[in-house]
Each structure stands twice: as structure tokens, then as C-alpha cells.
Coordinates of C-alpha atoms in Angstrom, one line a residue:
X11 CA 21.8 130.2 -148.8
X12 CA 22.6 132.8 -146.3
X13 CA 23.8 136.0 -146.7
X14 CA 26.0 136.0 -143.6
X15 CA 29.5 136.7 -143.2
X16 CA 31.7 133.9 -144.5
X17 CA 35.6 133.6 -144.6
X18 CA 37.6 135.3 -147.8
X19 CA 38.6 133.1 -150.5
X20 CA 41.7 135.2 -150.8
X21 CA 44.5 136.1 -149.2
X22 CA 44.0 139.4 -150.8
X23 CA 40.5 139.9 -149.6
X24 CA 41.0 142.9 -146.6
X25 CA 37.6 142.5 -145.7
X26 CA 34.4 140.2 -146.3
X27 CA 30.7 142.5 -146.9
X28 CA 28.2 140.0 -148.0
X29 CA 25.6 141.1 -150.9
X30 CA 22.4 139.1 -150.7
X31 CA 22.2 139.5 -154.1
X32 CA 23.1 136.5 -155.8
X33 CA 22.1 132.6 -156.7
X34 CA 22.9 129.1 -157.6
X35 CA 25.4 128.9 -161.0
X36 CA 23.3 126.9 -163.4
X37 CA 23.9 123.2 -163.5
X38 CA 26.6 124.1 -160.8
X39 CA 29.1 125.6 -163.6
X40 CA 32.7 126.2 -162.4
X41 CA 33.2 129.8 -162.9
X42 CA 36.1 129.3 -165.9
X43 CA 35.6 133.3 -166.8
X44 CA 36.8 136.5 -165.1
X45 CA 34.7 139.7 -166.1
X46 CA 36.0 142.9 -165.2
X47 CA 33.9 146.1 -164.8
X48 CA 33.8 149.6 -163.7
X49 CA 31.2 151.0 -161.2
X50 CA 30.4 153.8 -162.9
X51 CA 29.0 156.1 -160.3
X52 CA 30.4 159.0 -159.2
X53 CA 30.8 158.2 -155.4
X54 CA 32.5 155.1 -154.6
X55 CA 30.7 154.3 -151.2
X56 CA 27.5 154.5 -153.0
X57 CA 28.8 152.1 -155.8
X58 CA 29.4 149.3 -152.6
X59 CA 25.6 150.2 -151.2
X60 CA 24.3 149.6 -154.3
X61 CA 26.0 146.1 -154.8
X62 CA 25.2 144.9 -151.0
X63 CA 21.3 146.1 -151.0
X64 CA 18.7 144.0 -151.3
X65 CA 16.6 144.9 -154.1
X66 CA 19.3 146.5 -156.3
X67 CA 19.4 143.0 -158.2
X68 CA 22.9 143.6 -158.9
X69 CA 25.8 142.3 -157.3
X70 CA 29.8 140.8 -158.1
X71 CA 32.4 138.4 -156.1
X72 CA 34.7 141.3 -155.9
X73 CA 35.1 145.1 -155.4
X74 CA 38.2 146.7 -155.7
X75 CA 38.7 150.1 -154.1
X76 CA 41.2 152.7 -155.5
X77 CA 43.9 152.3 -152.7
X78 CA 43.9 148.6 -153.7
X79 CA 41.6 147.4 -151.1
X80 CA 39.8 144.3 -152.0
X81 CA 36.5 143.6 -150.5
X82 CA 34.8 140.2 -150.8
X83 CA 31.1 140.7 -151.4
X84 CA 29.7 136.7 -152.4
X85 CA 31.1 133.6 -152.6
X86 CA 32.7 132.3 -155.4
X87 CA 30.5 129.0 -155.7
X88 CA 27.7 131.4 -156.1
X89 CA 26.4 133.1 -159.4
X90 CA 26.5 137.0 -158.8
X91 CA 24.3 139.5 -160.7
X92 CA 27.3 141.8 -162.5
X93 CA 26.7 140.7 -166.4
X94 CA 23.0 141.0 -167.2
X95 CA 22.2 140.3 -170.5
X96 CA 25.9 138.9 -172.0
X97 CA 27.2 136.7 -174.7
X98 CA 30.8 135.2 -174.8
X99 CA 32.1 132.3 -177.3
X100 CA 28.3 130.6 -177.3
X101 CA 27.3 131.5 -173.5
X102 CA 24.6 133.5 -173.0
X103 CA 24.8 132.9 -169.1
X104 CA 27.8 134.9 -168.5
X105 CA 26.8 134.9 -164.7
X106 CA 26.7 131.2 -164.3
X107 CA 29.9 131.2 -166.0
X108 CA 32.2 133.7 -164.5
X109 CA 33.4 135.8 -161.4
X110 CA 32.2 139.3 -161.5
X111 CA 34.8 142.2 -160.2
X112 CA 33.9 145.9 -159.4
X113 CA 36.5 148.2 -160.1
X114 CA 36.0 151.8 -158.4
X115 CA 36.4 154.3 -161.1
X116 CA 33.2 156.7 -161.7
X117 CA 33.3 156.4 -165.8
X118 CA 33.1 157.7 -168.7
X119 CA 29.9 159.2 -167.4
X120 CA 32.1 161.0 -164.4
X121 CA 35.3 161.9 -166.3
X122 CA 37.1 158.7 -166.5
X123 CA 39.9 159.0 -164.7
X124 CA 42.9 156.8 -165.1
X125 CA 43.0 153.6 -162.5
X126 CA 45.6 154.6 -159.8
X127 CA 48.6 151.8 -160.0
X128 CA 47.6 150.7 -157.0
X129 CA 44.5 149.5 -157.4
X130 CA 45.6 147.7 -161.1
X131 CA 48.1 145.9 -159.1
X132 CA 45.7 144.6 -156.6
X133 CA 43.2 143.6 -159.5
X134 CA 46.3 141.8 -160.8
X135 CA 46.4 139.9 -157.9
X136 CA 43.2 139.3 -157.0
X137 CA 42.5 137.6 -161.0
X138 CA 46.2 135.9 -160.7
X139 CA 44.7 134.2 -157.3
X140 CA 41.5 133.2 -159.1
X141 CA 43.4 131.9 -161.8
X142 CA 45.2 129.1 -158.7
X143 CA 41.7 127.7 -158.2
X144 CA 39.9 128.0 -161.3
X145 CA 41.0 126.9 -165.5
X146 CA 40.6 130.7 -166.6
X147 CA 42.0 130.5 -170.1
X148 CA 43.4 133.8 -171.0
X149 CA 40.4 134.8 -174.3
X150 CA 37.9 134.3 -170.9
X151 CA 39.3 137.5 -169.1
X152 CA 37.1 140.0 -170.3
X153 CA 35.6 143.3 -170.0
X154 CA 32.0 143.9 -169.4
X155 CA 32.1 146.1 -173.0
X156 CA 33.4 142.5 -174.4
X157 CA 30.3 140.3 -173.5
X158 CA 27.6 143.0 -173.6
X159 CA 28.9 145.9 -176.3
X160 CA 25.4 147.1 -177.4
X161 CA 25.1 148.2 -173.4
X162 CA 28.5 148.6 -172.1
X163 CA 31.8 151.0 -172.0
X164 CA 33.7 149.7 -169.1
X165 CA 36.2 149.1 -167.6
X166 CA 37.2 150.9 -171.3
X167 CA 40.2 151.9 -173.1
X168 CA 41.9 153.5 -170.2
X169 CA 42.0 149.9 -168.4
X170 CA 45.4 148.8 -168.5
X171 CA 45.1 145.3 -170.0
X172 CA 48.5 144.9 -170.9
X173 CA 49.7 145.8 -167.1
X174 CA 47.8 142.5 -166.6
X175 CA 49.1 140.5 -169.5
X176 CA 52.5 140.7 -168.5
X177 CA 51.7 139.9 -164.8
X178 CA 49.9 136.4 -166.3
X179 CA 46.6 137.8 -166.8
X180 CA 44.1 138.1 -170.0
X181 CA 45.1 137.9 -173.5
X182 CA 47.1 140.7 -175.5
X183 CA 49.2 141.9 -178.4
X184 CA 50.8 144.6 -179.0
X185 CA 48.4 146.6 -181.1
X186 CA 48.8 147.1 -185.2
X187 CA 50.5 151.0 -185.8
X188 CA 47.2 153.4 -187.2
X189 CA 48.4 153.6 -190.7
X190 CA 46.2 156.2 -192.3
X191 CA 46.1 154.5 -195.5
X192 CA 44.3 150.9 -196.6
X193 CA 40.9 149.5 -196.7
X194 CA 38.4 150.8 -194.0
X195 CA 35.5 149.3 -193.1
X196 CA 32.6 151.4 -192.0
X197 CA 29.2 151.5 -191.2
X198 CA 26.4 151.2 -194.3
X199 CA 29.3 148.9 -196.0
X200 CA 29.0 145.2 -197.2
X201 CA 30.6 142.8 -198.7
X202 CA 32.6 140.1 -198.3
X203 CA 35.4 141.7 -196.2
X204 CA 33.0 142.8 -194.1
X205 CA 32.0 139.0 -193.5
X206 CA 35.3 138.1 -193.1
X207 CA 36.0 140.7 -190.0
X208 CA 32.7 139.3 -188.9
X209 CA 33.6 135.8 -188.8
X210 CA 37.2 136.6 -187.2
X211 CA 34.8 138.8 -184.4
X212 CA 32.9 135.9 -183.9
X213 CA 35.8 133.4 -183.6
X214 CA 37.5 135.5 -180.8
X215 CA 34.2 134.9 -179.2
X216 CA 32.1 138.6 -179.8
X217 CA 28.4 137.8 -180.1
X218 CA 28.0 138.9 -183.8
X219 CA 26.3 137.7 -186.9
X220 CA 27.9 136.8 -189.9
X221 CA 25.8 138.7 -192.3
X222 CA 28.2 140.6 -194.8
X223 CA 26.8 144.4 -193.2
X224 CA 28.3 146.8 -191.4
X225 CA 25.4 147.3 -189.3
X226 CA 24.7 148.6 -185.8
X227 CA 25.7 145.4 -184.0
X228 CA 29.0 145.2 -185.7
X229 CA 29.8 149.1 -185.0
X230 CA 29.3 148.1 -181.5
X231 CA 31.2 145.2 -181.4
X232 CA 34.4 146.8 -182.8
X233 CA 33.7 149.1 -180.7
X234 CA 34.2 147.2 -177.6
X235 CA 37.1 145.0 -179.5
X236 CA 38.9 148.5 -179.9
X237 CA 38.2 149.6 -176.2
X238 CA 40.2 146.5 -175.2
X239 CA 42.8 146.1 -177.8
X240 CA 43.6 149.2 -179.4
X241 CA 42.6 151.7 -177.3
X242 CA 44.4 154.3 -179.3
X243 CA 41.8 155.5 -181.0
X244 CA 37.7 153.8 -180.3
X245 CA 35.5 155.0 -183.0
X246 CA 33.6 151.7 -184.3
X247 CA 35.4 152.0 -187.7
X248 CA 37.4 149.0 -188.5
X249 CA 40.3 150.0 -190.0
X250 CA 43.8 148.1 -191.0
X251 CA 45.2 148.5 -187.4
X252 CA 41.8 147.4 -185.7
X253 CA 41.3 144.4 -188.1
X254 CA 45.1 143.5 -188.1
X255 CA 45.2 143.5 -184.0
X256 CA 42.1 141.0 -184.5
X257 CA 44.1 138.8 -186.6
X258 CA 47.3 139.0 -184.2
X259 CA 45.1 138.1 -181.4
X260 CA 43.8 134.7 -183.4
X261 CA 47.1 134.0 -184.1
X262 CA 48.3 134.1 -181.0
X263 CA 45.1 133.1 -179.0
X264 CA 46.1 129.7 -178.3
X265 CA 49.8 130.2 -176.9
X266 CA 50.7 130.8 -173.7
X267 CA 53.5 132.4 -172.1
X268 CA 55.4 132.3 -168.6
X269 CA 55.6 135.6 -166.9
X270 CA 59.1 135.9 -167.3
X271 CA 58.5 135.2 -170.9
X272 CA 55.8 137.9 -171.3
X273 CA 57.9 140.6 -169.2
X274 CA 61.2 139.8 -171.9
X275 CA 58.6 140.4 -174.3
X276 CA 57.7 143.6 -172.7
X277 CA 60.9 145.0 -172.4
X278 CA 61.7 144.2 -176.3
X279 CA 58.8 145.7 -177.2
X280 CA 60.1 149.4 -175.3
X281 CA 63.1 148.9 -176.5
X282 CA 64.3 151.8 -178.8

């Protein structure tokens, strides 16, 4: 297919810069996944160069600037390079499965910097118009760090996801309080609760084996489980409050909320 200029798919989209970097989505899967990212590159017009150049072999649907300007980069129909190697909930072809979006922000390699409001609320928009063509059930709106932890921070704990929960976006709780007292898994340990946080891991969708140690892979994924839902404190050690967010979020996983619903939530849980 052509790489030329073709019309936004949303009414969001302030301007359309074709990548040629992309392809046809395997067995012509519906994109029924959102992954969210960081560009992680210190300049922002160098982060866009790199996603529309020919031989850079990476690409996404979407690249959200920090004053909320959307720009379109390929077609939603089409299967953009963003995920690389990736594993959600059995797929291994996160690219064929989702719709890739760029988010300026330089990274925890650059200093991190918060994501101005602006641009979160045009990311909030941009997934909530997605979400009117597309079945994206909430578990599928992930981070990159989700579906590839053993190579990926971003968008990280700084990402508001709950800002996007309460706008009809993702999948959140509120997280368990850090309690400095109970059982703490760590790396080197084994056992049977350590196959039991494994299997709950694996059930969210984390690609994870169920194998009773606290190895490498499962440092990672908590990891990445704590970058997204309990950002408080990321250190790969699964503690009360990391494994009892896990087990909120199963709980939960399956319900689904109005907006209104979510922001009465919201405001209880502010409430003094």
C-alpha cells in the first residue's frame, strides 16, 4: 500500500504525516488493543523523524505532542511497528493486534518529566475515539512495559492511568496502602505463594511462567505490574500492597462502569 497522505481517522487528528513503516495485520485482525508508549528521546522532533523514516523499522498509528497535538502517522487497518517483541493474554503479535500511540516525553533516560495535562487529556481523547470504532476491553489498554517488561519502562509510573480510567479509559483500582509489615516476596524465593502471584500475573494477562521462582522474569514483570498500578513505589519486590492491587484488579476486571459512575467513584475516593 502507499504511503501517501490519507484523511484522519479522527476528529482529533490536527494533522496527517504518513510513516512508510508499517504492514498488513495478520489474518486481517481488528486492532481490539490500545498500547501506549513514550518516545523516549530527548528531542521531540527527532522522536517524529525517527517514526516516519524509512529504514528506522519502527513506526505507531499515533503521536501525541506535549501541547496535545495529535498527529496521524498510519492507518488504523494497518499493522504499525511500535511493540516489537510483546506478549499480552496469549498474543505474541501485539502489532497485529493493537494500535500503537507515541507519547512525547523524553524518559526515564532524559529525566522523566511529568506529562503536561494537556497532552493526557488529548490521549484521553484520542483512545476514548478509538474505543467508538473498535471492542477495546478495558485489561487491553496497556503500556508498552505491560506487554514487553524484560525490555520496557514506558510510558511508566508517572503516566496518569487513573486520569484515563475515570474519563472511560483502561482498567484501574485504587491501589492497596504500602503497609510495612506482612509476607514479601522477593527475588531467590519459591514456593507456593510465589506460584500463586504467578498464576494471578498470568491471569491478568503478563507473559509469565508459572514455575514457583522468583526469578528474573517475574522481577520484571512486577516490575511493569507496579509501574502501572502502584506506582508508589517500583522496585520488583512483591509485597502485600503490590499483590493485593493484583487481586483487586482480578476482582474487578470484568465490571464495567459509566463515566459518571467512575468520576462518583473518584470523588469518594478524595473524599476526607
Amino acid at each position: 500500500m502507499s504511503s501517501g497522505v490519507f484523511a484522519p481517522e479522527s476528529c482529533v487528528v490536527a494533522e496527517v504525516m504518513p510513516s512508510p513503516n508499517h504492514g498488513e495485520r495478520v489474518g486481517g485482525r481488528r486492532p481490539d488493543m490500545i498500547v501506549l508508549h513514550y518516545t523516549g528521546m530527548r528531542d521531540a522532533a527527532a522522536a517524529l523523524a525517527h517514526l516516519t523514516t524509512l529504514g528506522s523499522e519502527v513506526s505507531a498509528h499515533y503521536y501525541v505532542n506535549e501541547d496535545g497535538r495529535i498527529i496521524q502517522l498510519v492507518q488504523e487497518s494497518r499493522r504499525a511497528w511500535h511493540a516489537g517483541m510483546a506478549y499480552w493474554a496469549g498474543e505474541a503479535d501485539i502489532n497485529s493486534c493493537s494500535i500503537g500511540i507515541e507519547i512525547v516525553n523524553p524518559g526515564h533516560d532524559f529525566g522523566y518529566p511529568d506529562f503536561p495535562k494537556r497532552q493526557i487529556a488529548a490521549v484521553t481523547a484520542l483512545c476514548r475515539s478509538i474505543q467508538t470504532r473498535y471492542t477495546i476491553p478495558p485489561v487491553r489498554v496497556l503500556g508498552h512495559s505491560d506487554v514487553a517488561p524484560a525490555r520496557k519502562q514506558d510510558p511508566g509510573e508517572k503516566f496518569p492511568w487513573r486520569t484515563l480510567y475515570d474519563s472511560g479509559v483502561g482498567n484501574w483500582v485504587k491501589p492497596a496502602p504500602i503497609m510495612e509489615f506482612g509476607q514479601v516476596l522477593r527475588p531467590r524465593d519459591r514456593g507456593s505463594a510465589v506460584a500463586a502471584m504467578q498464576k494471578s500475573l498470568a491471569e491478568y494477562g503478563y507473559g509469565i511462567e508459572i514455575n514457583s521462582e522468583y526469578d528474573s522474569v517475574t522481577r520484571e514483570v512486577v516490575t511493569a505490574f507496579q509501574r502501572h498500578f502502584r506506582p508508589e513505589r517500583v522496585d520488583g519486590i512483591a509485597d502485600p500492597s503490590t499483590r493485593n492491587t493484583l487481586h483487586d484488579l482480578l476482582a474487578h476486571r470484568g465490571r464495567t462502569k459509566t463515566i459518571a459512575a467512575r468520576a462518583r467513584t473518584s470523588m469518594l475516593l478524595v473524599a476526607p
